[in-house]
PDB file of C-alpha atoms in Angstrom:
ATOM      1  CA  UNK A   1     -15.780 -50.096  48.253  1.00 96.00           C
ATOM      2  CA  UNK A   2     -14.311 -51.535  51.308  1.00 95.00           C
ATOM      3  CA  UNK A   3     -10.701 -52.081  51.606  1.00 96.00           C
ATOM      4  CA  UNK A   4     -10.301 -55.329  50.982  1.00 96.00           C
ATOM      5  CA  UNK A   5     -12.795 -55.310  47.343  1.00 97.00           C
ATOM      6  CA  UNK A   6     -10.579 -52.265  46.237  1.00 98.00           C
ATOM      7  CA  UNK A   7      -7.090 -53.846  46.666  1.00 98.00           C
ATOM      8  CA  UNK A   8      -8.689 -57.152  45.095  1.00 98.00           C
ATOM      9  CA  UNK A   9     -10.102 -54.845  41.607  1.00 98.00           C
ATOM     10  CA  UNK A  10      -6.394 -53.307  41.539  1.00 98.00           C
ATOM     11  CA  UNK A  11      -5.069 -57.528  41.447  1.00 98.00           C
ATOM     12  CA  UNK A  12      -7.974 -57.919  39.037  1.00 98.00           C
ATOM     13  CA  UNK A  13      -7.845 -55.676  36.580  1.00 98.00           C
ATOM     14  CA  UNK A  14      -3.802 -54.200  37.011  1.00 97.00           C
ATOM     15  CA  UNK A  15      -5.511 -51.034  37.511  1.00 98.00           C
ATOM     16  CA  UNK A  16      -4.131 -47.740  38.501  1.00 98.00           C
ATOM     17  CA  UNK A  17      -5.183 -45.981  42.070  1.00 98.00           C
ATOM     18  CA  UNK A  18      -5.495 -42.405  42.900  1.00 98.00           C
ATOM     19  CA  UNK A  19      -6.472 -41.783  45.952  1.00 98.00           C
ATOM     20  CA  UNK A  20      -8.348 -38.412  47.959  1.00 97.00           C
ATOM     21  CA  UNK A  21      -8.177 -37.811  51.698  1.00 93.00           C
ATOM     22  CA  UNK A  22      -8.563 -35.058  53.947  1.00 92.00           C
ATOM     23  CA  UNK A  23      -5.511 -33.263  53.064  1.00 90.00           C
ATOM     24  CA  UNK A  24      -6.160 -33.518  48.988  1.00 93.00           C
ATOM     25  CA  UNK A  25      -9.521 -32.011  49.592  1.00 94.00           C
ATOM     26  CA  UNK A  26      -8.408 -29.587  52.023  1.00 90.00           C
ATOM     27  CA  UNK A  27      -5.383 -29.024  48.917  1.00 91.00           C
ATOM     28  CA  UNK A  28      -8.697 -28.351  46.640  1.00 94.00           C
ATOM     29  CA  UNK A  29     -10.283 -26.214  48.925  1.00 91.00           C
ATOM     30  CA  UNK A  30      -7.364 -23.970  49.100  1.00 87.00           C
ATOM     31  CA  UNK A  31      -7.178 -24.799  53.075  1.00 84.00           C
ATOM     32  CA  UNK A  32      -3.815 -25.320  54.615  1.00 73.00           C
ATOM     33  CA  UNK A  33      -3.377 -28.905  55.535  1.00 64.00           C
ATOM     34  CA  UNK A  34      -2.085 -30.062  59.219  1.00 60.00           C
ATOM     35  CA  UNK A  35       1.135 -31.185  57.866  1.00 59.00           C
ATOM     36  CA  UNK A  36       3.763 -28.640  56.422  1.00 64.00           C
ATOM     37  CA  UNK A  37       5.310 -31.306  53.936  1.00 68.00           C
ATOM     38  CA  UNK A  38       3.267 -29.337  50.643  1.00 71.00           C
ATOM     39  CA  UNK A  39       2.805 -25.995  50.695  1.00 78.00           C
ATOM     40  CA  UNK A  40      -0.730 -24.421  48.730  1.00 80.00           C
ATOM     41  CA  UNK A  41      -0.578 -24.658  45.351  1.00 87.00           C
ATOM     42  CA  UNK A  42      -3.266 -23.131  43.290  1.00 91.00           C
ATOM     43  CA  UNK A  43      -2.105 -25.045  40.039  1.00 95.00           C
ATOM     44  CA  UNK A  44      -1.651 -28.237  42.743  1.00 94.00           C
ATOM     45  CA  UNK A  45      -4.785 -27.406  43.413  1.00 93.00           C
ATOM     46  CA  UNK A  46      -6.589 -27.094  39.959  1.00 96.00           C
ATOM     47  CA  UNK A  47      -4.729 -30.517  39.089  1.00 97.00           C
ATOM     48  CA  UNK A  48      -6.241 -32.408  42.137  1.00 97.00           C
ATOM     49  CA  UNK A  49     -10.025 -31.346  41.358  1.00 96.00           C
ATOM     50  CA  UNK A  50      -9.263 -32.205  37.646  1.00 97.00           C
ATOM     51  CA  UNK A  51      -8.142 -36.037  38.675  1.00 98.00           C
ATOM     52  CA  UNK A  52     -10.942 -36.144  41.232  1.00 97.00           C
ATOM     53  CA  UNK A  53     -13.381 -35.598  38.146  1.00 96.00           C
ATOM     54  CA  UNK A  54     -11.495 -37.466  35.422  1.00 96.00           C
ATOM     55  CA  UNK A  55     -12.458 -40.506  33.854  1.00 94.00           C
ATOM     56  CA  UNK A  56      -9.539 -42.558  32.915  1.00 95.00           C
ATOM     57  CA  UNK A  57      -9.874 -45.862  31.485  1.00 93.00           C
ATOM     58  CA  UNK A  58      -8.444 -48.315  34.494  1.00 95.00           C
ATOM     59  CA  UNK A  59      -7.633 -45.741  36.672  1.00 98.00           C
ATOM     60  CA  UNK A  60      -9.725 -45.909  39.685  1.00 98.00           C
ATOM     61  CA  UNK A  61     -10.094 -43.046  42.150  1.00 98.00           C
ATOM     62  CA  UNK A  62     -10.465 -43.456  45.633  1.00 98.00           C
ATOM     63  CA  UNK A  63     -11.994 -41.259  48.746  1.00 97.00           C
ATOM     64  CA  UNK A  64     -12.047 -42.267  52.411  1.00 97.00           C
ATOM     65  CA  UNK A  65     -14.572 -45.170  53.509  1.00 96.00           C
ATOM     66  CA  UNK A  66     -15.000 -43.126  56.566  1.00 96.00           C
ATOM     67  CA  UNK A  67     -17.226 -40.922  54.658  1.00 95.00           C
ATOM     68  CA  UNK A  68     -19.500 -43.477  54.908  1.00 93.00           C
ATOM     69  CA  UNK A  69     -18.940 -45.512  57.386  1.00 94.00           C
ATOM     70  CA  UNK A  70     -17.113 -45.059  60.879  1.00 95.00           C
ATOM     71  CA  UNK A  71     -17.880 -48.050  62.928  1.00 93.00           C
ATOM     72  CA  UNK A  72     -14.582 -50.133  62.587  1.00 92.00           C
ATOM     73  CA  UNK A  73     -12.177 -47.016  63.820  1.00 94.00           C
ATOM     74  CA  UNK A  74     -10.466 -46.221  67.114  1.00 94.00           C
ATOM     75  CA  UNK A  75     -11.876 -43.657  69.263  1.00 95.00           C
ATOM     76  CA  UNK A  76      -9.603 -40.764  67.864  1.00 94.00           C
ATOM     77  CA  UNK A  77     -10.103 -41.586  64.940  1.00 94.00           C
ATOM     78  CA  UNK A  78     -14.025 -41.861  65.189  1.00 96.00           C
ATOM     79  CA  UNK A  79     -14.049 -38.849  66.748  1.00 97.00           C
ATOM     80  CA  UNK A  80     -11.778 -36.911  64.114  1.00 94.00           C
ATOM     81  CA  UNK A  81     -14.282 -38.310  61.157  1.00 96.00           C
ATOM     82  CA  UNK A  82     -17.739 -37.865  62.923  1.00 97.00           C
ATOM     83  CA  UNK A  83     -16.576 -34.282  63.119  1.00 96.00           C
ATOM     84  CA  UNK A  84     -14.908 -34.030  59.410  1.00 94.00           C
ATOM     85  CA  UNK A  85     -18.109 -35.255  58.248  1.00 96.00           C
ATOM     86  CA  UNK A  86     -20.170 -33.015  59.863  1.00 96.00           C
ATOM     87  CA  UNK A  87     -18.296 -29.624  58.867  1.00 94.00           C
ATOM     88  CA  UNK A  88     -16.963 -30.606  55.402  1.00 94.00           C
ATOM     89  CA  UNK A  89     -18.637 -33.714  54.101  1.00 95.00           C
ATOM     90  CA  UNK A  90     -21.242 -31.573  52.258  1.00 94.00           C
ATOM     91  CA  UNK A  91     -18.745 -29.119  50.690  1.00 94.00           C
ATOM     92  CA  UNK A  92     -16.812 -32.157  49.666  1.00 94.00           C
ATOM     93  CA  UNK A  93     -19.605 -33.769  47.276  1.00 93.00           C
ATOM     94  CA  UNK A  94     -19.875 -30.466  45.657  1.00 94.00           C
ATOM     95  CA  UNK A  95     -16.327 -31.050  44.546  1.00 94.00           C
ATOM     96  CA  UNK A  96     -17.363 -33.319  42.176  1.00 94.00           C
ATOM     97  CA  UNK A  97     -18.729 -33.070  39.139  1.00 92.00           C
ATOM     98  CA  UNK A  98     -22.679 -34.174  39.008  1.00 88.00           C
ATOM     99  CA  UNK A  99     -22.314 -36.741  36.636  1.00 86.00           C
ATOM    100  CA  UNK A 100     -19.731 -38.298  38.845  1.00 85.00           C
ATOM    101  CA  UNK A 101     -22.130 -38.841  41.876  1.00 81.00           C
ATOM    102  CA  UNK A 102     -23.457 -42.153  41.105  1.00 84.00           C
ATOM    103  CA  UNK A 103     -19.923 -43.747  40.428  1.00 90.00           C
ATOM    104  CA  UNK A 104     -18.171 -46.245  42.548  1.00 92.00           C
ATOM    105  CA  UNK A 105     -15.034 -45.321  44.634  1.00 96.00           C
ATOM    106  CA  UNK A 106     -12.785 -47.302  46.342  1.00 98.00           C
ATOM    107  CA  UNK A 107     -11.185 -46.757  49.414  1.00 98.00           C
ATOM    108  CA  UNK A 108      -8.570 -44.595  49.908  1.00 97.00           C
ATOM    109  CA  UNK A 109      -8.012 -45.844  53.516  1.00 96.00           C
ATOM    110  CA  UNK A 110      -6.816 -48.690  52.091  1.00 96.00           C
ATOM    111  CA  UNK A 111      -3.081 -48.283  53.304  1.00 95.00           C
ATOM    112  CA  UNK A 112      -4.331 -47.186  56.388  1.00 95.00           C
ATOM    113  CA  UNK A 113      -5.133 -50.987  57.793  1.00 95.00           C
ATOM    114  CA  UNK A 114      -3.568 -50.990  61.347  1.00 96.00           C
ATOM    115  CA  UNK A 115      -3.507 -47.661  63.585  1.00 95.00           C
ATOM    116  CA  UNK A 116      -6.622 -46.553  63.254  1.00 94.00           C
ATOM    117  CA  UNK A 117      -8.618 -49.550  63.131  1.00 93.00           C
ATOM    118  CA  UNK A 118     -10.519 -51.082  66.183  1.00 90.00           C
ATOM    119  CA  UNK A 119     -10.932 -54.665  64.945  1.00 87.00           C
ATOM    120  CA  UNK A 120      -7.168 -55.587  63.889  1.00 88.00           C
ATOM    121  CA  UNK A 121      -7.836 -59.431  62.875  1.00 86.00           C
ATOM    122  CA  UNK A 122      -8.661 -57.794  59.418  1.00 88.00           C
ATOM    123  CA  UNK A 123      -4.678 -56.329  59.587  1.00 92.00           C
ATOM    124  CA  UNK A 124      -3.254 -59.596  58.393  1.00 92.00           C
ATOM    125  CA  UNK A 125      -5.454 -60.019  55.363  1.00 94.00           C
ATOM    126  CA  UNK A 126      -4.993 -56.964  54.091  1.00 96.00           C
ATOM    127  CA  UNK A 127      -1.131 -57.103  54.326  1.00 97.00           C
ATOM    128  CA  UNK A 128      -1.574 -60.061  52.391  1.00 96.00           C
ATOM    129  CA  UNK A 129      -3.729 -58.460  49.582  1.00 97.00           C
ATOM    130  CA  UNK A 130      -1.457 -55.558  49.206  1.00 98.00           C
ATOM    131  CA  UNK A 131       1.644 -57.621  49.067  1.00 98.00           C
ATOM    132  CA  UNK A 132      -0.106 -59.339  45.623  1.00 98.00           C
ATOM    133  CA  UNK A 133      -0.461 -55.854  44.135  1.00 98.00           C
ATOM    134  CA  UNK A 134       3.260 -56.279  43.693  1.00 98.00           C
ATOM    135  CA  UNK A 135       3.857 -60.022  43.204  1.00 98.00           C
ATOM    136  CA  UNK A 136       6.475 -61.245  40.989  1.00 98.00           C
ATOM    137  CA  UNK A 137       6.299 -57.232  39.787  1.00 98.00           C
ATOM    138  CA  UNK A 138       9.250 -55.071  38.604  1.00 97.00           C
ATOM    139  CA  UNK A 139       8.505 -52.244  40.730  1.00 98.00           C
ATOM    140  CA  UNK A 140       9.779 -48.655  40.275  1.00 98.00           C
ATOM    141  CA  UNK A 141       8.817 -46.827  43.410  1.00 98.00           C
ATOM    142  CA  UNK A 142       8.800 -42.923  43.386  1.00 98.00           C
ATOM    143  CA  UNK A 143       9.216 -41.487  46.948  1.00 97.00           C
ATOM    144  CA  UNK A 144      10.599 -38.395  48.779  1.00 94.00           C
ATOM    145  CA  UNK A 145      14.494 -38.754  49.760  1.00 93.00           C
ATOM    146  CA  UNK A 146      13.315 -39.646  53.131  1.00 93.00           C
ATOM    147  CA  UNK A 147      10.591 -42.235  52.770  1.00 94.00           C
ATOM    148  CA  UNK A 148      12.789 -45.359  52.290  1.00 95.00           C
ATOM    149  CA  UNK A 149       9.411 -47.321  51.219  1.00 97.00           C
ATOM    150  CA  UNK A 150       9.727 -51.400  52.135  1.00 97.00           C
ATOM    151  CA  UNK A 151      13.927 -50.470  53.200  1.00 95.00           C
ATOM    152  CA  UNK A 152      13.857 -52.428  56.401  1.00 92.00           C
ATOM    153  CA  UNK A 153      11.050 -54.747  55.759  1.00 95.00           C
ATOM    154  CA  UNK A 154      10.165 -57.733  53.913  1.00 97.00           C
ATOM    155  CA  UNK A 155       7.012 -55.751  52.384  1.00 98.00           C
ATOM    156  CA  UNK A 156       8.523 -55.535  48.937  1.00 98.00           C
ATOM    157  CA  UNK A 157      10.005 -59.066  49.543  1.00 97.00           C
ATOM    158  CA  UNK A 158       7.823 -60.852  46.993  1.00 98.00           C
ATOM    159  CA  UNK A 159       8.374 -58.415  44.193  1.00 98.00           C
ATOM    160  CA  UNK A 160      10.325 -59.348  40.703  1.00 97.00           C
ATOM    161  CA  UNK A 161      12.996 -56.219  40.942  1.00 97.00           C
ATOM    162  CA  UNK A 162      12.514 -53.086  42.893  1.00 98.00           C
ATOM    163  CA  UNK A 163      14.142 -49.554  41.680  1.00 97.00           C
ATOM    164  CA  UNK A 164      13.857 -46.321  43.122  1.00 97.00           C
ATOM    165  CA  UNK A 165      13.145 -42.418  41.829  1.00 98.00           C
ATOM    166  CA  UNK A 166      13.875 -40.270  45.026  1.00 97.00           C
ATOM    167  CA  UNK A 167      11.652 -36.771  44.962  1.00 95.00           C
ATOM    168  CA  UNK A 168      12.236 -33.730  47.276  1.00 92.00           C
ATOM    169  CA  UNK A 169      11.654 -34.631  51.493  1.00 87.00           C
ATOM    170  CA  UNK A 170       9.069 -31.599  50.790  1.00 87.00           C
ATOM    171  CA  UNK A 171       6.985 -29.354  48.499  1.00 90.00           C
ATOM    172  CA  UNK A 172       7.466 -31.999  45.678  1.00 93.00           C
ATOM    173  CA  UNK A 173       4.876 -30.663  43.355  1.00 94.00           C
ATOM    174  CA  UNK A 174       7.394 -27.645  42.744  1.00 94.00           C
ATOM    175  CA  UNK A 175       9.381 -29.755  40.674  1.00 94.00           C
ATOM    176  CA  UNK A 176       6.754 -31.818  38.973  1.00 96.00           C
ATOM    177  CA  UNK A 177       7.277 -31.219  35.247  1.00 96.00           C
ATOM    178  CA  UNK A 178      11.416 -32.660  36.170  1.00 97.00           C
ATOM    179  CA  UNK A 179       9.745 -35.447  38.215  1.00 96.00           C
ATOM    180  CA  UNK A 180       7.335 -36.645  35.812  1.00 97.00           C
ATOM    181  CA  UNK A 181       9.962 -36.220  32.875  1.00 97.00           C
ATOM    182  CA  UNK A 182      12.327 -38.756  35.083  1.00 96.00           C
ATOM    183  CA  UNK A 183       9.967 -41.189  35.773  1.00 97.00           C
ATOM    184  CA  UNK A 184       8.721 -41.641  32.125  1.00 96.00           C
ATOM    185  CA  UNK A 185      12.425 -41.875  30.541  1.00 95.00           C
ATOM    186  CA  UNK A 186      13.191 -44.721  33.530  1.00 95.00           C
ATOM    187  CA  UNK A 187       9.808 -46.980  33.088  1.00 95.00           C
ATOM    188  CA  UNK A 188      10.323 -46.694  29.214  1.00 90.00           C
ATOM    189  CA  UNK A 189      13.325 -49.196  29.699  1.00 86.00           C
ATOM    190  CA  UNK A 190      11.415 -51.478  32.114  1.00 90.00           C
ATOM    191  CA  UNK A 191       9.002 -54.676  30.771  1.00 91.00           C
ATOM    192  CA  UNK A 192       5.463 -54.544  32.537  1.00 93.00           C
ATOM    193  CA  UNK A 193       6.660 -51.707  35.058  1.00 96.00           C
ATOM    194  CA  UNK A 194       4.411 -51.254  38.539  1.00 98.00           C
ATOM    195  CA  UNK A 195       4.977 -47.630  39.863  1.00 98.00           C
ATOM    196  CA  UNK A 196       4.184 -47.408  43.550  1.00 98.00           C
ATOM    197  CA  UNK A 197       4.195 -43.380  44.719  1.00 98.00           C
ATOM    198  CA  UNK A 198       4.710 -42.322  48.212  1.00 97.00           C
ATOM    199  CA  UNK A 199       4.937 -38.537  47.359  1.00 95.00           C
ATOM    200  CA  UNK A 200       1.778 -36.808  49.157  1.00 91.00           C
ATOM    201  CA  UNK A 201      -0.543 -35.008  46.914  1.00 93.00           C
ATOM    202  CA  UNK A 202       1.594 -34.924  43.661  1.00 96.00           C
ATOM    203  CA  UNK A 203       1.331 -39.081  43.855  1.00 97.00           C
ATOM    204  CA  UNK A 204      -2.238 -38.661  43.261  1.00 97.00           C
ATOM    205  CA  UNK A 205      -1.222 -36.223  40.110  1.00 98.00           C
ATOM    206  CA  UNK A 206       1.532 -38.281  38.636  1.00 98.00           C
ATOM    207  CA  UNK A 207      -0.478 -41.510  39.265  1.00 98.00           C
ATOM    208  CA  UNK A 208      -2.769 -40.147  36.881  1.00 98.00           C
ATOM    209  CA  UNK A 209      -0.667 -38.995  34.238  1.00 98.00           C
ATOM    210  CA  UNK A 210       1.230 -42.178  34.040  1.00 98.00           C
ATOM    211  CA  UNK A 211      -1.984 -44.122  33.988  1.00 97.00           C
ATOM    212  CA  UNK A 212      -2.870 -41.753  30.547  1.00 97.00           C
ATOM    213  CA  UNK A 213       0.183 -43.046  29.288  1.00 95.00           C
ATOM    214  CA  UNK A 214      -0.922 -46.446  30.164  1.00 95.00           C
ATOM    215  CA  UNK A 215       1.417 -47.187  33.086  1.00 97.00           C
ATOM    216  CA  UNK A 216      -0.084 -49.083  35.726  1.00 98.00           C
ATOM    217  CA  UNK A 217       0.501 -46.443  38.986  1.00 98.00           C
ATOM    218  CA  UNK A 218      -0.110 -46.752  42.437  1.00 98.00           C
ATOM    219  CA  UNK A 219      -0.460 -44.084  45.196  1.00 98.00           C
ATOM    220  CA  UNK A 220       0.355 -46.342  47.559  1.00 98.00           C
ATOM    221  CA  UNK A 221       0.538 -43.566  50.527  1.00 93.00           C
ATOM    222  CA  UNK A 222       1.228 -44.356  54.011  1.00 92.00           C
ATOM    223  CA  UNK A 223       1.067 -48.456  53.616  1.00 97.00           C
ATOM    224  CA  UNK A 224       4.624 -48.938  54.682  1.00 97.00           C
ATOM    225  CA  UNK A 225       4.600 -46.273  57.450  1.00 97.00           C
ATOM    226  CA  UNK A 226       1.289 -48.901  58.612  1.00 97.00           C
ATOM    227  CA  UNK A 227       3.200 -51.640  58.178  1.00 98.00           C
ATOM    228  CA  UNK A 228       6.525 -50.422  60.555  1.00 97.00           C
ATOM    229  CA  UNK A 229       3.582 -50.133  63.065  1.00 97.00           C
ATOM    230  CA  UNK A 230       1.783 -53.325  62.411  1.00 97.00           C
ATOM    231  CA  UNK A 231       5.060 -55.399  62.871  1.00 97.00           C
ATOM    232  CA  UNK A 232       6.293 -53.108  66.246  1.00 96.00           C
ATOM    233  CA  UNK A 233       2.429 -53.727  67.574  1.00 95.00           C
ATOM    234  CA  UNK A 234       2.534 -49.608  68.010  1.00 95.00           C
ATOM    235  CA  UNK A 235      -0.087 -48.226  70.181  1.00 93.00           C
ATOM    236  CA  UNK A 236       0.634 -45.049  69.218  1.00 93.00           C
ATOM    237  CA  UNK A 237       1.639 -43.398  65.707  1.00 94.00           C
ATOM    238  CA  UNK A 238       5.951 -43.540  66.629  1.00 94.00           C
ATOM    239  CA  UNK A 239       8.527 -42.580  64.576  1.00 93.00           C
ATOM    240  CA  UNK A 240      10.325 -45.030  62.302  1.00 94.00           C
ATOM    241  CA  UNK A 241      14.337 -45.076  62.459  1.00 91.00           C
ATOM    242  CA  UNK A 242      15.424 -43.833  58.829  1.00 92.00           C
ATOM    243  CA  UNK A 243      11.642 -43.287  57.652  1.00 92.00           C
ATOM    244  CA  UNK A 244       9.948 -39.762  57.508  1.00 89.00           C
ATOM    245  CA  UNK A 245       6.719 -39.947  59.303  1.00 91.00           C
ATOM    246  CA  UNK A 246       4.649 -36.522  58.786  1.00 84.00           C
ATOM    247  CA  UNK A 247       2.283 -37.321  61.346  1.00 85.00           C
ATOM    248  CA  UNK A 248       5.023 -38.000  64.823  1.00 85.00           C
ATOM    249  CA  UNK A 249       5.978 -34.703  66.358  1.00 77.00           C
ATOM    250  CA  UNK A 250      10.122 -36.031  65.323  1.00 82.00           C
ATOM    251  CA  UNK A 251       9.198 -36.571  61.868  1.00 82.00           C
ATOM    252  CA  UNK A 252      12.649 -38.147  60.879  1.00 81.00           C
ATOM    253  CA  UNK A 253      14.995 -40.219  62.877  1.00 74.00           C
ATOM    254  CA  UNK A 254      18.029 -40.957  61.041  1.00 76.00           C
ATOM    255  CA  UNK A 255      19.632 -44.393  60.806  1.00 76.00           C
ATOM    256  CA  UNK A 256      23.011 -45.581  60.142  1.00 70.00           C
ATOM    257  CA  UNK A 257      21.534 -49.104  59.195  1.00 67.00           C
ATOM    258  CA  UNK A 258      19.075 -47.608  56.459  1.00 76.00           C
ATOM    259  CA  UNK A 259      21.442 -44.972  55.403  1.00 75.00           C
ATOM    260  CA  UNK A 260      24.487 -47.448  55.056  1.00 75.00           C
ATOM    261  CA  UNK A 261      21.996 -50.150  53.012  1.00 85.00           C
ATOM    262  CA  UNK A 262      23.646 -50.928  49.982  1.00 90.00           C
ATOM    263  CA  UNK A 263      20.677 -53.185  48.594  1.00 92.00           C
ATOM    264  CA  UNK A 264      18.415 -49.760  49.252  1.00 93.00           C
ATOM    265  CA  UNK A 265      21.635 -47.429  47.474  1.00 93.00           C
ATOM    266  CA  UNK A 266      21.841 -50.030  44.628  1.00 95.00           C
ATOM    267  CA  UNK A 267      17.863 -49.424  43.996  1.00 96.00           C
ATOM    268  CA  UNK A 268      17.916 -45.859  43.432  1.00 96.00           C
ATOM    269  CA  UNK A 269      17.763 -45.461  39.239  1.00 96.00           C
ATOM    270  CA  UNK A 270      16.982 -41.306  39.526  1.00 96.00           C
ATOM    271  CA  UNK A 271      17.029 -38.375  41.902  1.00 94.00           C
ATOM    272  CA  UNK A 272      15.659 -35.086  42.067  1.00 91.00           C
TER     273      UNK A 272
END
């Protein structure tokens, strides 16, 4: 599906979402990823492959639309995916169970709507669609301690309520069992919750496991950072003060405005 169709599918069905990008495919195959926020872990690799081939009711699996079409990409991103597809696409296909090769998949790039996109006219539409996922919903964000999804901007302004569970900045999967337990305990006290997860490959596994228990969970990834770049009309991937950005040389810049944000502090209901 296209990015737009993928988001509309989530809105219409109130379904859960797990996303697989080049990082997740690398981790499944035991290949070190370019970022150091999650170390290789054999158990994590096994779980990711299980999730990739799972068939859970109302859980949608997303893979990069760029495995099929690179036309609407900036030159650098287009070059990356053309090269990636030539070198790795056949190996990726072998990770899927044969009976899953004809399934329809959502686009894992639905949160990558700005920086790598050639035609930016769609960015406003994608932002509006994404906001509709959590419109008037009780949102619980599960994120790294320095992620601060939606803090300092209006991305979550239309949610009914926002609360947060903070996990580790790096290597979150090493504390997965504790993380899963605390999320389950907090979610059970919320009526009709929507869990948004921004926690690297751990988000993929956590969204799946919560969906198994009937909890709508969306692996939302980098959408908030893309939104920050979109608001700033950034031409290159720049650091965002107060937020962890794994794709820039300076991954974290402290911000007194965020550190002292009383609204953000009041939203934290759990922490590892």
